[in-house]
Short mmCIF file of N, CA, C and O in Angstrom, two decimals:
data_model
loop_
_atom_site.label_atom_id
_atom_site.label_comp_id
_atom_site.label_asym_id
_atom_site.label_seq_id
_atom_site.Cartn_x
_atom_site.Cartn_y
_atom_site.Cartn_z
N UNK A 1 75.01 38.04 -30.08
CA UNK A 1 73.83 38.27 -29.28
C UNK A 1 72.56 37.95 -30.07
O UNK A 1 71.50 37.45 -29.71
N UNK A 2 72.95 38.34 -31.13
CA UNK A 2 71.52 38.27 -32.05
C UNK A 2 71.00 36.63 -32.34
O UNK A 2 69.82 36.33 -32.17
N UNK A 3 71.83 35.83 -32.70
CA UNK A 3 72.12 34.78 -32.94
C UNK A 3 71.48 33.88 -31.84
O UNK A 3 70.52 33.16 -32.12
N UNK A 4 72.03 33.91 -30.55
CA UNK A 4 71.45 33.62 -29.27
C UNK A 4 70.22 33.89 -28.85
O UNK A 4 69.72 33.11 -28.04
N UNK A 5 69.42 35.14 -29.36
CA UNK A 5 68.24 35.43 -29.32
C UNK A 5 67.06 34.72 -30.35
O UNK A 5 65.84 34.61 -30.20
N UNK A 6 67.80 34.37 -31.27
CA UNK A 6 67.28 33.49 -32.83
C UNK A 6 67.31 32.41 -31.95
O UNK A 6 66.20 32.12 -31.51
N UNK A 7 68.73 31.37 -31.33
CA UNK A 7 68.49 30.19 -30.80
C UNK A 7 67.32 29.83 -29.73
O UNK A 7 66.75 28.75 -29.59
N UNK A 8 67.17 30.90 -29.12
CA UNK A 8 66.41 30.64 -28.10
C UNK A 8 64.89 30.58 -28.68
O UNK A 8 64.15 29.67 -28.30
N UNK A 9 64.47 31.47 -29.53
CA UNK A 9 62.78 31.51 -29.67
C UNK A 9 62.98 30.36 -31.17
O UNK A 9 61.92 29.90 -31.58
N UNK A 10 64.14 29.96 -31.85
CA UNK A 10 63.53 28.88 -32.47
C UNK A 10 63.58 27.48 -31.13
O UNK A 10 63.38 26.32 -31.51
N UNK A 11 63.79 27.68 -30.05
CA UNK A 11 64.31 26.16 -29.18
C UNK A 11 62.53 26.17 -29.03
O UNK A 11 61.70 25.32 -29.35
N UNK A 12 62.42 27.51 -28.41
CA UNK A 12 60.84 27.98 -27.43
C UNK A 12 59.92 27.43 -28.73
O UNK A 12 59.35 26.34 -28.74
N UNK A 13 59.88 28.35 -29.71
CA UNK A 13 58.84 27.57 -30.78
C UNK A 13 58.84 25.70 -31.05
O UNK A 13 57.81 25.03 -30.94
N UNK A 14 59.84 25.28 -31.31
CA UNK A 14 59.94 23.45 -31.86
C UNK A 14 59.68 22.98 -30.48
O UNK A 14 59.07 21.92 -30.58
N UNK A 15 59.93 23.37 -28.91
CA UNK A 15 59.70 22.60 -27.52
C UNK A 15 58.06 22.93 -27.71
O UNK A 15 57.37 22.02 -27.24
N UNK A 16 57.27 24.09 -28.32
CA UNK A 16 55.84 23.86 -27.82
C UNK A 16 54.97 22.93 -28.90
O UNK A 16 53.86 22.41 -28.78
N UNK A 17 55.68 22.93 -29.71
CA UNK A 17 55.53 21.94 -30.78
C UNK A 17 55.51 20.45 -30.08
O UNK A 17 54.44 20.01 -29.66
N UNK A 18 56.52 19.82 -29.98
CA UNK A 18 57.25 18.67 -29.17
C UNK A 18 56.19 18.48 -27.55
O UNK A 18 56.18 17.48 -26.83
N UNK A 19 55.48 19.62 -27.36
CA UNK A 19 54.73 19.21 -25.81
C UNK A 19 53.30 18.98 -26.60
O UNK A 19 52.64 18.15 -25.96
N UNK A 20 52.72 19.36 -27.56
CA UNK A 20 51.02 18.97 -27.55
C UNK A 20 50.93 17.56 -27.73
O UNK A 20 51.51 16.87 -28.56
N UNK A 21 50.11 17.21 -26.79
CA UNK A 21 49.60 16.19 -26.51
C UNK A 21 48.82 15.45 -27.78
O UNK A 21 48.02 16.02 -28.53
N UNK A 22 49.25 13.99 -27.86
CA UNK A 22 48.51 13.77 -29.01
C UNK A 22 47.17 13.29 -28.90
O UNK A 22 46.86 12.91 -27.78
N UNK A 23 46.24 13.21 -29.85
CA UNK A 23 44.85 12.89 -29.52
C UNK A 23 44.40 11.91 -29.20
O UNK A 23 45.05 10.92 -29.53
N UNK A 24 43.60 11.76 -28.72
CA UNK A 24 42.94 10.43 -27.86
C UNK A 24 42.59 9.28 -28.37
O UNK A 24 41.76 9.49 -29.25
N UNK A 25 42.82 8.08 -28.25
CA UNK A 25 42.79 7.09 -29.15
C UNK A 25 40.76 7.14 -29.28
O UNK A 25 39.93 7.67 -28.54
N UNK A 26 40.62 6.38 -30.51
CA UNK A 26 39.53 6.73 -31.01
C UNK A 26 38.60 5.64 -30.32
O UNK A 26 38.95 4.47 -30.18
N UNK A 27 37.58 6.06 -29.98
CA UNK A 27 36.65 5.36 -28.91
C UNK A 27 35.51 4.65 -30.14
O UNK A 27 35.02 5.33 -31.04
N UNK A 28 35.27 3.30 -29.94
CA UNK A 28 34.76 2.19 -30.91
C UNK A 28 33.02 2.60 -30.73
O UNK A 28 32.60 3.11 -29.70
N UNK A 29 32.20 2.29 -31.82
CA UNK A 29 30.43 2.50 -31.35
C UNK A 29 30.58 1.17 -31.78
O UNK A 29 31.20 0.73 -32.74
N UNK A 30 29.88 0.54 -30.86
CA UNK A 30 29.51 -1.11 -30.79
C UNK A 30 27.98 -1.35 -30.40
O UNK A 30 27.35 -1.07 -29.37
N UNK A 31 27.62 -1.94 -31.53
CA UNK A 31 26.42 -2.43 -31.35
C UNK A 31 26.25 -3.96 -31.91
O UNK A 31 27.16 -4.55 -32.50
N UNK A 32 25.02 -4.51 -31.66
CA UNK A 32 24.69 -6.18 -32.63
C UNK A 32 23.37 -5.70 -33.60
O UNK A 32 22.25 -5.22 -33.44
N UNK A 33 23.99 -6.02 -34.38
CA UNK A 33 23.24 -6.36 -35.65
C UNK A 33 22.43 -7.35 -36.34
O UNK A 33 22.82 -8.36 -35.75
N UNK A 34 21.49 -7.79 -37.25
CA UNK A 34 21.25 -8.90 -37.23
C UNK A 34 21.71 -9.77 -38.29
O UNK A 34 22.34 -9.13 -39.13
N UNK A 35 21.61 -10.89 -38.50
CA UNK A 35 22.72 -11.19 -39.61
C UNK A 35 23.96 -11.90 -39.24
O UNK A 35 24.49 -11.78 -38.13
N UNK A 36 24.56 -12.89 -40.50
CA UNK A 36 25.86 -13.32 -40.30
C UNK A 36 27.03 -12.47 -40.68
O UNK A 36 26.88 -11.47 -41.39
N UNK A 37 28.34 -12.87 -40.18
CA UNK A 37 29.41 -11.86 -40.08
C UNK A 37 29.62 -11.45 -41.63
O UNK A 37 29.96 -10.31 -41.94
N UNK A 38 29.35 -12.66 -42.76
CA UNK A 38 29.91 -12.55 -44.01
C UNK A 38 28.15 -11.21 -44.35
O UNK A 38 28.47 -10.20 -44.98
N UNK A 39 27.12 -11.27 -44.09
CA UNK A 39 26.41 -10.71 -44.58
C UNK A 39 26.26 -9.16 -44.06
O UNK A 39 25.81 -8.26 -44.76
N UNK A 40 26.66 -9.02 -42.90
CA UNK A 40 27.29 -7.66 -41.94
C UNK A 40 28.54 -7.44 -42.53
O UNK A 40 28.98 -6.58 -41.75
N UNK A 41 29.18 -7.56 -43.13
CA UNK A 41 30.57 -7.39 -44.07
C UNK A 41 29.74 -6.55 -45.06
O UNK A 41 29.50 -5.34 -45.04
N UNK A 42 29.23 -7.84 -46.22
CA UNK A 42 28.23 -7.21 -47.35
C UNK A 42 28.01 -5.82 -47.05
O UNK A 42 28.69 -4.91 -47.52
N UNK A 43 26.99 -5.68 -46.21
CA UNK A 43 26.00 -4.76 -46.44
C UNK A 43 26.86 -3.38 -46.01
O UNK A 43 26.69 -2.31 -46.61
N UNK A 44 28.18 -3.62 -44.45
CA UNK A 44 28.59 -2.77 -44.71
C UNK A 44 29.31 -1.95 -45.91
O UNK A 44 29.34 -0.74 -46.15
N UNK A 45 29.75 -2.81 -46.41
CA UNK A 45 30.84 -2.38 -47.49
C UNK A 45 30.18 -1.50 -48.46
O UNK A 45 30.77 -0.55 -48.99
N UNK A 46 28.55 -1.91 -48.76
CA UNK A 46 27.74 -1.22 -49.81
C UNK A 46 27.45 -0.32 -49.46
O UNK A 46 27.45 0.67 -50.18
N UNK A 47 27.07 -0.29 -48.12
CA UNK A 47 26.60 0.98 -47.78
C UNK A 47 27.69 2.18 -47.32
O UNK A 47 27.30 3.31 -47.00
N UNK A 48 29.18 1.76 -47.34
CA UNK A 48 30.39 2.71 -47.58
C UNK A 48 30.00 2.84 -48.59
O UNK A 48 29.05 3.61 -48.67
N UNK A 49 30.42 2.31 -49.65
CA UNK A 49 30.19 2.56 -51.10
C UNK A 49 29.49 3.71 -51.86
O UNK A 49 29.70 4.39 -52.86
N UNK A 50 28.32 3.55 -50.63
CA UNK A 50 27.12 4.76 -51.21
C UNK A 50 27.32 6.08 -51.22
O UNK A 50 26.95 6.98 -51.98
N UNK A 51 28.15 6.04 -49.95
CA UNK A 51 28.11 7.04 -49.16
C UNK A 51 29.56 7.86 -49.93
O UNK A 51 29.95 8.97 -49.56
N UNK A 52 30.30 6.97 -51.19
CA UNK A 52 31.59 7.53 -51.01
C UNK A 52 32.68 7.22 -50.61
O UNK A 52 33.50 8.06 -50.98
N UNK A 53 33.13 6.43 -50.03
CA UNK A 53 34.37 5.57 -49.14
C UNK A 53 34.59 4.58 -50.56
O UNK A 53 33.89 4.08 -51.43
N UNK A 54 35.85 4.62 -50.23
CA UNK A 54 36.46 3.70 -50.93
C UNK A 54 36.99 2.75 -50.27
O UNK A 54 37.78 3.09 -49.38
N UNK A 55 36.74 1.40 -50.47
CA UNK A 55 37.10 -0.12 -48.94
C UNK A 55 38.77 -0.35 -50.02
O UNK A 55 39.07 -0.67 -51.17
N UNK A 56 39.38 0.01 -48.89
CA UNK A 56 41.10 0.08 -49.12
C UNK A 56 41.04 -1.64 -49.02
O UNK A 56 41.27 -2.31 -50.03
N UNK A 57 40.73 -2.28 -47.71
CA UNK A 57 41.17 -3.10 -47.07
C UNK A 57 39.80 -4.22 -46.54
O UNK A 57 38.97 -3.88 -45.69
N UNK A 58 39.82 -5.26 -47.09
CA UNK A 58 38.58 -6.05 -46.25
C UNK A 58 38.88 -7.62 -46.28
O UNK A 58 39.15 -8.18 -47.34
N UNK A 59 38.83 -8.21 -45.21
CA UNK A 59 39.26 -9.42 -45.29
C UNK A 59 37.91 -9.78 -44.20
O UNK A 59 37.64 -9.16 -43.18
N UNK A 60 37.17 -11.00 -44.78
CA UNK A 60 35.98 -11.75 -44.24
C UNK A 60 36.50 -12.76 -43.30
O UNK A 60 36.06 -12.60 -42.16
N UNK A 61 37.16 -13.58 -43.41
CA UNK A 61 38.28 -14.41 -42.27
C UNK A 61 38.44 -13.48 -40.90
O UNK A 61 38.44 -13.87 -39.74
N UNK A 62 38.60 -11.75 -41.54
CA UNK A 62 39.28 -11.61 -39.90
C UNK A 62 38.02 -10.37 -39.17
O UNK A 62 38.02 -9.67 -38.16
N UNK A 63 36.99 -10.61 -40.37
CA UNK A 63 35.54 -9.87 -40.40
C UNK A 63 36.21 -8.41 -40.20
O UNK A 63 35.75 -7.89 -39.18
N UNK A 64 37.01 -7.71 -40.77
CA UNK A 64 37.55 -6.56 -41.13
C UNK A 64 37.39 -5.73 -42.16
O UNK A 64 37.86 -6.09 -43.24
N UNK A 65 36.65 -4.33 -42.04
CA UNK A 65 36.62 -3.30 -43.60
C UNK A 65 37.50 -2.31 -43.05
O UNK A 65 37.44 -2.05 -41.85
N UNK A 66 38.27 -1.75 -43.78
CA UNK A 66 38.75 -0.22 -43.57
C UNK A 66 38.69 0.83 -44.88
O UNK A 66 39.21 0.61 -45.97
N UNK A 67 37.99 1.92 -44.52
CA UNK A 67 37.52 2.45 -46.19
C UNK A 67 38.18 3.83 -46.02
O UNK A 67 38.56 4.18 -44.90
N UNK A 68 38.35 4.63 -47.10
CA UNK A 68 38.47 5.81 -46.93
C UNK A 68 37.73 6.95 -47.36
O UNK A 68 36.88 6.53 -48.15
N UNK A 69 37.64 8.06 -47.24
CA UNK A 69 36.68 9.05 -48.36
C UNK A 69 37.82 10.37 -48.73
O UNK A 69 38.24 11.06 -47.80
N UNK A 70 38.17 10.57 -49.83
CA UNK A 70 39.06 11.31 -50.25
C UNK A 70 38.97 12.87 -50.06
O UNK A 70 39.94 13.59 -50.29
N UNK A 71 37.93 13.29 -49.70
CA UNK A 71 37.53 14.77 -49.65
C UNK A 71 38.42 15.18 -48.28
O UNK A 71 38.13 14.59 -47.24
N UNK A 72 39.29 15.98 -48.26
CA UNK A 72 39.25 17.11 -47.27
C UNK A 72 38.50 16.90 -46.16
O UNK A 72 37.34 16.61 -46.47
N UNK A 73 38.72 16.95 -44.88
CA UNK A 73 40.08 16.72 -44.60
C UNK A 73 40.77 15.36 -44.29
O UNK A 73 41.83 15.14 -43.70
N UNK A 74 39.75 14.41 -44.90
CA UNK A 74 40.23 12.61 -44.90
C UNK A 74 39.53 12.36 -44.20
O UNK A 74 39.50 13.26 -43.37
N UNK A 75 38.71 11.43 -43.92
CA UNK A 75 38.01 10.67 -43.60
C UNK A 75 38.52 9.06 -43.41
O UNK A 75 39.06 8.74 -44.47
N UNK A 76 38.55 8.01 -42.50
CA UNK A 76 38.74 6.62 -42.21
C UNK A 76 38.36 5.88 -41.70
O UNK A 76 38.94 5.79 -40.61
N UNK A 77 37.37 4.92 -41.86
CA UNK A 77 36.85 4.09 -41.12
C UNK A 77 36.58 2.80 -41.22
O UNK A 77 36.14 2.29 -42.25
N UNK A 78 36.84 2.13 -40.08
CA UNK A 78 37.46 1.03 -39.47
C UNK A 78 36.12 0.21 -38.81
O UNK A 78 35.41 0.79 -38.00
N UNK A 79 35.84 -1.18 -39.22
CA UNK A 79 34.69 -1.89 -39.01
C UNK A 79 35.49 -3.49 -38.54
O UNK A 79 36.32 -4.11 -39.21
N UNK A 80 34.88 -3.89 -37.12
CA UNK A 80 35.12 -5.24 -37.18
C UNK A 80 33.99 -5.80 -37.00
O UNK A 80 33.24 -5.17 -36.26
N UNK A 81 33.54 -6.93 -37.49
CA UNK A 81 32.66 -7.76 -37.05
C UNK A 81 33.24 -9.00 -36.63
O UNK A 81 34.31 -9.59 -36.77
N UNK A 82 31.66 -9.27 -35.83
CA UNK A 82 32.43 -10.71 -35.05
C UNK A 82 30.97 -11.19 -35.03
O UNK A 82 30.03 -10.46 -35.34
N UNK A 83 30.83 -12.80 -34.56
CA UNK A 83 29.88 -13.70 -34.75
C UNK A 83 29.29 -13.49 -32.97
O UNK A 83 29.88 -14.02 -32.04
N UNK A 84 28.04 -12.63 -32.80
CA UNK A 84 27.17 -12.83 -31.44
C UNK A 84 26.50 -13.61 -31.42
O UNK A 84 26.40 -14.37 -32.38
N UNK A 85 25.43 -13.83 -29.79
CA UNK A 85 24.81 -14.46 -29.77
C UNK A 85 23.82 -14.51 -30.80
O UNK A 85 23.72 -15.44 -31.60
N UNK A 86 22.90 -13.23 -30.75
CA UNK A 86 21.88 -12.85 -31.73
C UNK A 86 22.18 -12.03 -32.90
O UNK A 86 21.91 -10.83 -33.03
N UNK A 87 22.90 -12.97 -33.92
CA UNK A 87 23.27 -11.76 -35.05
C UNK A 87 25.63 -11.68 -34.69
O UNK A 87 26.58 -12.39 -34.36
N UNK A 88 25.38 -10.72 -34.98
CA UNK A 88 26.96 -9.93 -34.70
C UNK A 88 26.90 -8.69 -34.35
O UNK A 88 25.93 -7.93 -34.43
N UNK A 89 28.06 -8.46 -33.91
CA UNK A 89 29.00 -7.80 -32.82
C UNK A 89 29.81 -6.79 -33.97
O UNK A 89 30.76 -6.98 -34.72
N UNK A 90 28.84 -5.50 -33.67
CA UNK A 90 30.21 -4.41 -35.05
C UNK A 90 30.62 -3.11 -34.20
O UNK A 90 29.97 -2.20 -33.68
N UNK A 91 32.01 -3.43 -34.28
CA UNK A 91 32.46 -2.51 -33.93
C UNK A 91 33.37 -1.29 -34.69
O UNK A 91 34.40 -1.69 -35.22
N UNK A 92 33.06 0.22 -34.81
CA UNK A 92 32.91 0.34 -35.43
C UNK A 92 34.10 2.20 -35.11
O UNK A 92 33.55 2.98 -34.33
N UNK A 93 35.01 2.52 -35.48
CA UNK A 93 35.68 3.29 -35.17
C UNK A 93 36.14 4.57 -36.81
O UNK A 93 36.27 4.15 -37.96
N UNK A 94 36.27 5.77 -36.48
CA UNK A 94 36.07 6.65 -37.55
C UNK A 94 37.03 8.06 -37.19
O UNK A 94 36.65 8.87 -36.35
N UNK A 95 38.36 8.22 -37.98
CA UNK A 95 38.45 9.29 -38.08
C UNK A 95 38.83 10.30 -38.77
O UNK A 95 39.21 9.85 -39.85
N UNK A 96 38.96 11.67 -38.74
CA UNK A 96 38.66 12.75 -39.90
C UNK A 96 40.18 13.56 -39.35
O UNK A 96 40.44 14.13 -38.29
N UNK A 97 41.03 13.28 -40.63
CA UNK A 97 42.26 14.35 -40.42
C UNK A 97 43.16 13.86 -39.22
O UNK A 97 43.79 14.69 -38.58
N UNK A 98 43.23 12.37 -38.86
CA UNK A 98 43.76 11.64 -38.19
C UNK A 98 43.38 11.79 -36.88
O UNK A 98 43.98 11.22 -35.97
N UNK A 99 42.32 12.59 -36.68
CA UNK A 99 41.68 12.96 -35.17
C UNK A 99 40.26 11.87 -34.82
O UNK A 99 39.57 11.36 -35.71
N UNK A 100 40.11 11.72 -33.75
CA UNK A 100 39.03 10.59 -33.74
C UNK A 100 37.69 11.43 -33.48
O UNK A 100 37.55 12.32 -32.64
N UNK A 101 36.44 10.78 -34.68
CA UNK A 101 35.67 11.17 -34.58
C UNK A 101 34.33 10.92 -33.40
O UNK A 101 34.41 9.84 -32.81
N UNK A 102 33.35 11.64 -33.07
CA UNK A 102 32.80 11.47 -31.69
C UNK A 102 31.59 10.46 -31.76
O UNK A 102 30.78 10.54 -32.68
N UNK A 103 31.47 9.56 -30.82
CA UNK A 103 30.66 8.46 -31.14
C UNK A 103 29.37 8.48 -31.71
O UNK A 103 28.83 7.50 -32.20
N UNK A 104 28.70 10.05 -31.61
CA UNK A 104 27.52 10.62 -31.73
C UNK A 104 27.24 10.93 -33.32
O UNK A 104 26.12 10.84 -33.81
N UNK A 105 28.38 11.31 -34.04
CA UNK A 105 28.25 11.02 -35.14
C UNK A 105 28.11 9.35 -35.85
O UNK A 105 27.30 9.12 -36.75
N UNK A 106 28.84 8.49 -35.38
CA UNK A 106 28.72 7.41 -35.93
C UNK A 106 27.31 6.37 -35.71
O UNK A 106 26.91 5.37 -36.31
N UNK A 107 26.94 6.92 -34.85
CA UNK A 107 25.23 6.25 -34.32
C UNK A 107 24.42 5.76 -35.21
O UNK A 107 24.05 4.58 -35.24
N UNK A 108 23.94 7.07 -36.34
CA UNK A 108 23.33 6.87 -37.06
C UNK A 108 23.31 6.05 -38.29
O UNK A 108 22.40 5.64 -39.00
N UNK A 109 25.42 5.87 -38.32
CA UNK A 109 25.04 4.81 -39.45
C UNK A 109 25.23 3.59 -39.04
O UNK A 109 25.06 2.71 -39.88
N UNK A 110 25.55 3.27 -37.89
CA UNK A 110 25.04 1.95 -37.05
C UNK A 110 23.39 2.03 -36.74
O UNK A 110 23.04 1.14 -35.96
N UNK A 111 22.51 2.75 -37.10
CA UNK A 111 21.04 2.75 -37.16
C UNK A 111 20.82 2.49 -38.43
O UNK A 111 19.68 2.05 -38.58
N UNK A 112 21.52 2.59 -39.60
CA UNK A 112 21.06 2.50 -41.16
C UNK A 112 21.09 1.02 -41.47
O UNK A 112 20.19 0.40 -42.04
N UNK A 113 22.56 0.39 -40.92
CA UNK A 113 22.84 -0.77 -41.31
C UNK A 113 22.19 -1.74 -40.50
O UNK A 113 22.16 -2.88 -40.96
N UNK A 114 21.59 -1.50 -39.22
CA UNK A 114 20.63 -1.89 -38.54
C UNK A 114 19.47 -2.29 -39.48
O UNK A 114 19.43 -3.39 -40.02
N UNK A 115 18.60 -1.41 -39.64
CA UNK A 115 17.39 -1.18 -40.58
C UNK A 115 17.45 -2.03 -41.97
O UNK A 115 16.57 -2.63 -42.60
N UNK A 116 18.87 -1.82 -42.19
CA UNK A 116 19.32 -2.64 -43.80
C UNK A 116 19.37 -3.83 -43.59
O UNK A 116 19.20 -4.57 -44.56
N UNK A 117 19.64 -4.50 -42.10
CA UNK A 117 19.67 -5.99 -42.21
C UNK A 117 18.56 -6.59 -41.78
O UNK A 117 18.49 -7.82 -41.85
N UNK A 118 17.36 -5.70 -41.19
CA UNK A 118 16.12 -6.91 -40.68
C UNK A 118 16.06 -5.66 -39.59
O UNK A 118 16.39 -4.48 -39.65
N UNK A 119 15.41 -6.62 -38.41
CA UNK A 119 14.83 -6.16 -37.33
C UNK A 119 16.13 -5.46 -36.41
O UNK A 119 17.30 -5.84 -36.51
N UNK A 120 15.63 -4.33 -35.48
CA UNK A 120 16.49 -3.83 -34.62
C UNK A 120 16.49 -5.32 -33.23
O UNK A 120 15.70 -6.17 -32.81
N UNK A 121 17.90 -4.85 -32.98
CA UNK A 121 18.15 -6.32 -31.79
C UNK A 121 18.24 -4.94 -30.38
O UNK A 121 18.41 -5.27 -29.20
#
């Protein structure tokens, strides 16, 4: 009996485990910048740099950074650029503890790197 009572609340505990929903894929902040893709690369990468991130991953061919920041509870973020009309196209995705972070945070440093390359578009 006892045993059967153990099976059941370990089934009940690992099934509510097995039902949470996983989190929402991470929603991109896209803006244009001014500048070429290789110089929107640059400036991002430095200005990770500043901030702490370490660029794991960057390839200029596929206008791709992915950096990390080691502190608790992880930090990741994910940059593409692409060649626009006026300038480029960055898109720009971030998240903390494998959860996606909210676009409202990332604004501002799509306003820095703005400012860092010339005029707002």
């Amino acid at each position: 009996m006892r045993r059967g009572l153990l099976g059941i609340a370990l089934m009940l505990t690992l099934g509510g485990c097995a039902s949470m929903a996983p989190p929402a894929p991470a929603e991109p902040v896209t803006g244009t910048v001014p500048g070429s893709v290789a110089a929107v690369l640059d400036e991002s990468m430095a200005l990770l740099m500043e901030r702490g991130y370490v660029v794991r991953h960057a390839d200029g061919d596929l206008g791709r950074v992915e950096a990390v920041l080691g502190r608790w509870p992880g930090y990741r973020i994910r940059l593409e650029v692409a060649s626009a009309e006026r300038g480029s196209r960055v898109e720009m995705t971030a998240l903390r503890g494998g959860r996606p972070l909210p676009s409202r945070l990332l604004e501002p440093w799509m306003m820095t790197l703005r400012s860092r390359l010339g005029s707002e578009i």
